[in-house]
Coordinates of C-alpha atoms and ligand atoms in Angstrom, one line a residue:
X1 CA -16.3 8.3 -10.5
X2 CA -16.1 6.6 -13.8
X3 CA -14.9 9.7 -15.6
X4 CA -12.2 10.4 -13.0
X5 CA -8.6 9.6 -12.9
X6 CA -6.7 8.1 -9.9
X7 CA -3.2 7.6 -8.6
X8 CA -2.6 4.4 -6.6
X9 CA 0.1 4.2 -4.0
X10 CA 1.5 0.9 -5.0
X11 CA 4.0 -1.5 -3.4
X12 CA 3.3 -4.8 -5.2
X13 CA 1.8 -6.3 -2.1
X14 CA -1.6 -7.9 -1.5
X15 CA -3.3 -4.8 -0.2
X16 CA -2.1 -2.3 -2.8
X17 CA -2.6 -4.7 -5.7
X18 CA -6.2 -5.2 -4.5
X19 CA -6.5 -1.5 -4.5
X20 CA -5.1 -1.3 -8.0
X21 CA -7.8 -3.7 -9.3
X22 CA -10.4 -1.7 -7.3
X23 CA -9.2 1.5 -8.9
X24 CA -9.3 0.1 -12.4
X25 CA -12.9 -0.8 -11.8
X26 CA -13.8 2.6 -10.3
X27 CA -11.9 5.1 -12.5
X28 CA -11.5 5.8 -16.2
X29 CA -7.7 6.1 -16.0
X30 CA -5.3 4.8 -13.3
X31 CA -1.7 5.2 -12.7
X32 CA 0.5 3.8 -10.0
X33 CA 3.4 5.2 -7.9
X34 CA 5.9 3.1 -6.0
X35 CA 8.3 4.6 -3.5
X36 CA 11.9 3.4 -3.5
X37 CA 13.0 4.0 0.0
X38 CA 15.6 1.3 0.6
X39 CA 13.2 -1.6 1.0
X40 CA 14.6 -4.7 2.5
X41 CA 14.2 -6.5 -0.9
X42 CA 14.7 -4.9 -4.3
X43 CA 12.3 -7.6 -5.3
X44 CA 9.5 -5.4 -4.1
X45 CA 10.1 -2.8 -6.7
X46 CA 10.6 -5.4 -9.4
X47 CA 7.3 -7.1 -8.5
X48 CA 5.5 -3.7 -8.6
X49 CA 7.0 -3.0 -12.0
X50 CA 5.8 -6.4 -13.3
X51 CA 2.3 -6.1 -12.0
X52 CA 1.8 -2.6 -13.3
X53 CA 3.0 -3.7 -16.7
X54 CA 0.8 -6.7 -16.7
X55 CA -2.2 -4.7 -15.7
X56 CA -1.4 -2.0 -18.3
X57 CA -1.1 0.7 -15.6
X58 CA 1.5 3.5 -16.2
X59 CA 3.9 3.3 -13.3
X60 CA 6.0 5.8 -11.6
X61 CA 8.9 5.0 -9.3
X62 CA 9.9 7.8 -7.0
X63 CA 13.3 7.8 -5.2
X64 CA 12.8 8.4 -1.5
X65 CA 16.0 6.8 -0.4
X66 CA 16.6 9.9 1.8
X67 CA 14.3 8.0 4.3
X68 CA 17.4 5.9 4.9
X69 CA 19.1 8.9 6.5
X70 CA 16.2 9.2 9.0
X71 CA 16.4 5.5 9.7
X72 CA 20.1 5.8 10.7
X73 CA 19.1 8.4 13.2
X74 CA 16.7 6.0 14.6
X75 CA 19.5 3.7 15.6
X76 CA 19.4 5.4 19.0
X77 CA 15.8 4.3 19.4
X78 CA 15.6 1.2 21.5
X79 CA 12.0 0.6 20.8
X80 CA 12.8 -0.3 17.1
X81 CA 14.4 -3.7 16.6
X82 CA 16.2 -2.5 13.4
X83 CA 18.4 -5.5 12.5
X84 CA 16.3 -8.4 13.6
X85 CA 15.1 -10.5 10.7
X86 CA 12.0 -11.4 12.6
X87 CA 11.2 -7.8 13.4
X88 CA 7.6 -6.8 12.4
X89 CA 8.8 -3.4 11.3
X90 CA 10.9 -3.2 8.2
X91 CA 14.4 -2.1 9.0
X92 CA 13.7 1.2 7.1
X93 CA 10.7 2.0 9.1
X94 CA 10.4 5.7 9.7
X95 CA 7.7 7.5 11.7
X96 CA 5.2 9.1 9.5
X97 CA 6.3 7.2 6.4
X98 CA 2.8 6.9 5.1
X99 CA 2.2 10.6 5.7
X100 CA 5.3 11.3 3.5
X101 CA 4.3 8.9 0.8
X102 CA 0.8 10.3 0.5
X103 CA 2.1 13.9 0.4
X104 CA 4.5 13.1 -2.4
X105 CA 1.7 11.1 -4.2
X106 CA -0.5 14.2 -3.9
X107 CA 2.1 16.4 -5.6
X108 CA 2.3 13.9 -8.4
X109 CA -1.4 13.4 -8.7
X110 CA -1.9 17.2 -9.1
X111 CA 0.7 17.3 -11.8
X112 CA -1.1 14.5 -13.5
X113 CA -4.4 16.3 -13.3
X114 CA -5.8 13.7 -10.9
X115 CA -8.0 14.3 -7.9
X116 CA -8.1 10.8 -6.5
X117 CA -5.3 9.1 -4.5
X118 CA -5.9 5.5 -3.6
X119 CA -4.1 3.9 -0.7
X120 CA -4.4 0.4 0.9
X121 CA -4.1 1.7 4.5
X122 CA -6.2 -0.2 7.0
X123 CA -7.3 0.5 10.5
X124 CA -8.9 -2.9 11.1
X125 CA -5.8 -4.9 11.4
X126 CA -4.1 -2.0 13.2
X127 CA -0.5 -2.4 12.4
X128 CA 0.9 0.0 14.9
X129 CA 1.3 2.8 12.3
X130 CA -0.8 5.8 13.5
X131 CA -0.6 7.3 9.9
X132 CA -2.7 4.4 8.7
X133 CA -5.7 5.4 10.7
X134 CA -8.9 6.8 9.3
X135 CA -8.8 9.9 11.4
X136 CA -5.3 10.7 10.2
X137 CA -6.2 10.1 6.5
X138 CA -9.2 12.5 6.8
X139 CA -6.9 15.1 8.5
X140 CA -4.3 14.8 5.8
X141 CA -6.9 15.0 3.1
X142 CA -8.0 18.4 4.4
X143 CA -4.4 19.5 4.9
X144 CA -3.4 18.5 1.3
X145 CA -6.4 20.4 -0.1
X146 CA -5.3 23.5 1.7
X147 CA -1.6 23.0 1.0
X148 CA -2.1 22.8 -2.8
X149 CA -5.5 24.6 -3.1
X150 CA -6.8 21.5 -4.9
X151 CA -9.7 19.1 -4.3
X152 CA -8.0 15.8 -3.5
X153 CA -9.9 12.8 -2.5
X154 CA -7.9 10.1 -0.7
X155 CA -9.7 6.8 -1.3
X156 CA -9.1 4.0 1.3
X157 CA -11.1 0.9 0.0
X158 CA -9.5 -1.3 2.7
X159 CA -9.8 0.9 5.7
X160 CA -12.5 -1.1 7.5
X161 CA -11.8 -4.5 6.1
X162 CA -10.0 -7.3 7.9
X163 CA -7.5 -9.6 6.0
X164 CA -10.3 -12.1 5.2
X165 CA -12.5 -9.4 3.8
X166 CA -9.6 -8.0 1.7
X167 CA -9.3 -11.4 0.1
X168 CA -13.1 -11.3 -0.5
X169 CA -12.8 -8.0 -2.2
X170 CA -10.0 -9.2 -4.5
X171 CA -12.3 -12.1 -5.4
X172 CA -15.2 -9.8 -6.1
X173 CA -12.9 -7.9 -8.4
X174 CA -12.0 -11.1 -10.3
X175 CA -8.4 -10.9 -9.0
X176 CA -8.3 -13.6 -6.3
X177 CA -5.8 -15.9 -8.1
X178 CA -3.8 -13.0 -9.4
X179 CA -3.3 -11.5 -6.0
X180 CA -2.7 -14.9 -4.4
X181 CA 0.0 -15.8 -6.9
X182 CA 1.7 -12.7 -8.1
X183 CA 1.9 -10.2 -5.2
X184 CA 4.7 -9.9 -2.6
X185 CA 4.0 -9.4 1.0
X186 CA 6.7 -11.6 2.6
X187 CA 9.5 -9.8 4.4
X188 CA 11.8 -12.5 3.1
X189 CA 11.0 -11.6 -0.5
X190 CA 9.2 -14.7 -1.5
X191 CA 6.4 -14.0 -4.0
X192 CA 2.9 -15.5 -3.6
X193 CA 2.4 -17.6 -0.5
X194 CA 5.7 -16.4 0.7
X195 CA 8.2 -18.0 3.2
X196 CA 5.4 -18.9 5.6
X197 CA 7.4 -17.8 8.6
X198 CA 7.6 -14.1 8.8
X199 CA 4.8 -12.0 10.5
X200 CA 3.7 -10.7 7.1
X201 CA 3.3 -14.2 5.8
X202 CA 1.4 -15.3 8.9
X203 CA -1.0 -12.4 8.8
X204 CA -1.6 -13.0 5.0
X205 CA -2.1 -16.7 5.4
X206 CA -4.5 -16.4 8.3
X207 CA -6.8 -14.1 6.3
X208 CA -6.5 -16.4 3.2
X209 CA -7.3 -19.5 5.2
X210 CA -10.3 -17.8 6.9
X211 CA -11.6 -16.6 3.5
X212 CA -11.0 -19.9 1.7
X213 CA -13.1 -21.7 4.4
X214 CA -16.2 -19.6 3.4
X215 CA -15.4 -19.2 -0.3
X216 CA -17.9 -21.0 -2.6
Ligands
ZN1 ZN1 7.5 -14.4 4.6

């Protein structure tokens, strides 16, 4: 795949930053796209910008703030704890969000003359998002190819890794310290090791601790 180009769906978090390093190793040219959809913290977009600049990756920011309109409609849904700070779902969670992101990424990738779309979705630590599952990604890949009559390949390097193995992959890519110190996973907007209290921080720290125990 060395002569190929790839577009990475990039949030500035641990997973997508690891994917960005992976893509830079796999492909001759890599660009990144970040979706602005009313994230809880503007910091997320700023971190994504900084990382892309530091890694010398052309970076696109696409405005999907319309997702906020769908979230408002979700106020009537009682299964979503929209306002709680401790909610595991971001307050802008929308069903099928990943589906939408990948579809927009595909339109952009085709315009950029790219066949590969890289995403950090993962089925192992199943997050409750059905559009992160391998079966969905394979289905969408076929659908996008038919929709645009274009041979896309959706790459999911983290699909079968647990959080510990994702740290191991970052380490293999020579990016362990960078991912540990520079990425933003925390729901409270704290870069690196984070606030330590929110579900995202706990998940990240558990994986990191497990990996550091076996790291030589
Ligand atoms: Zn946190």
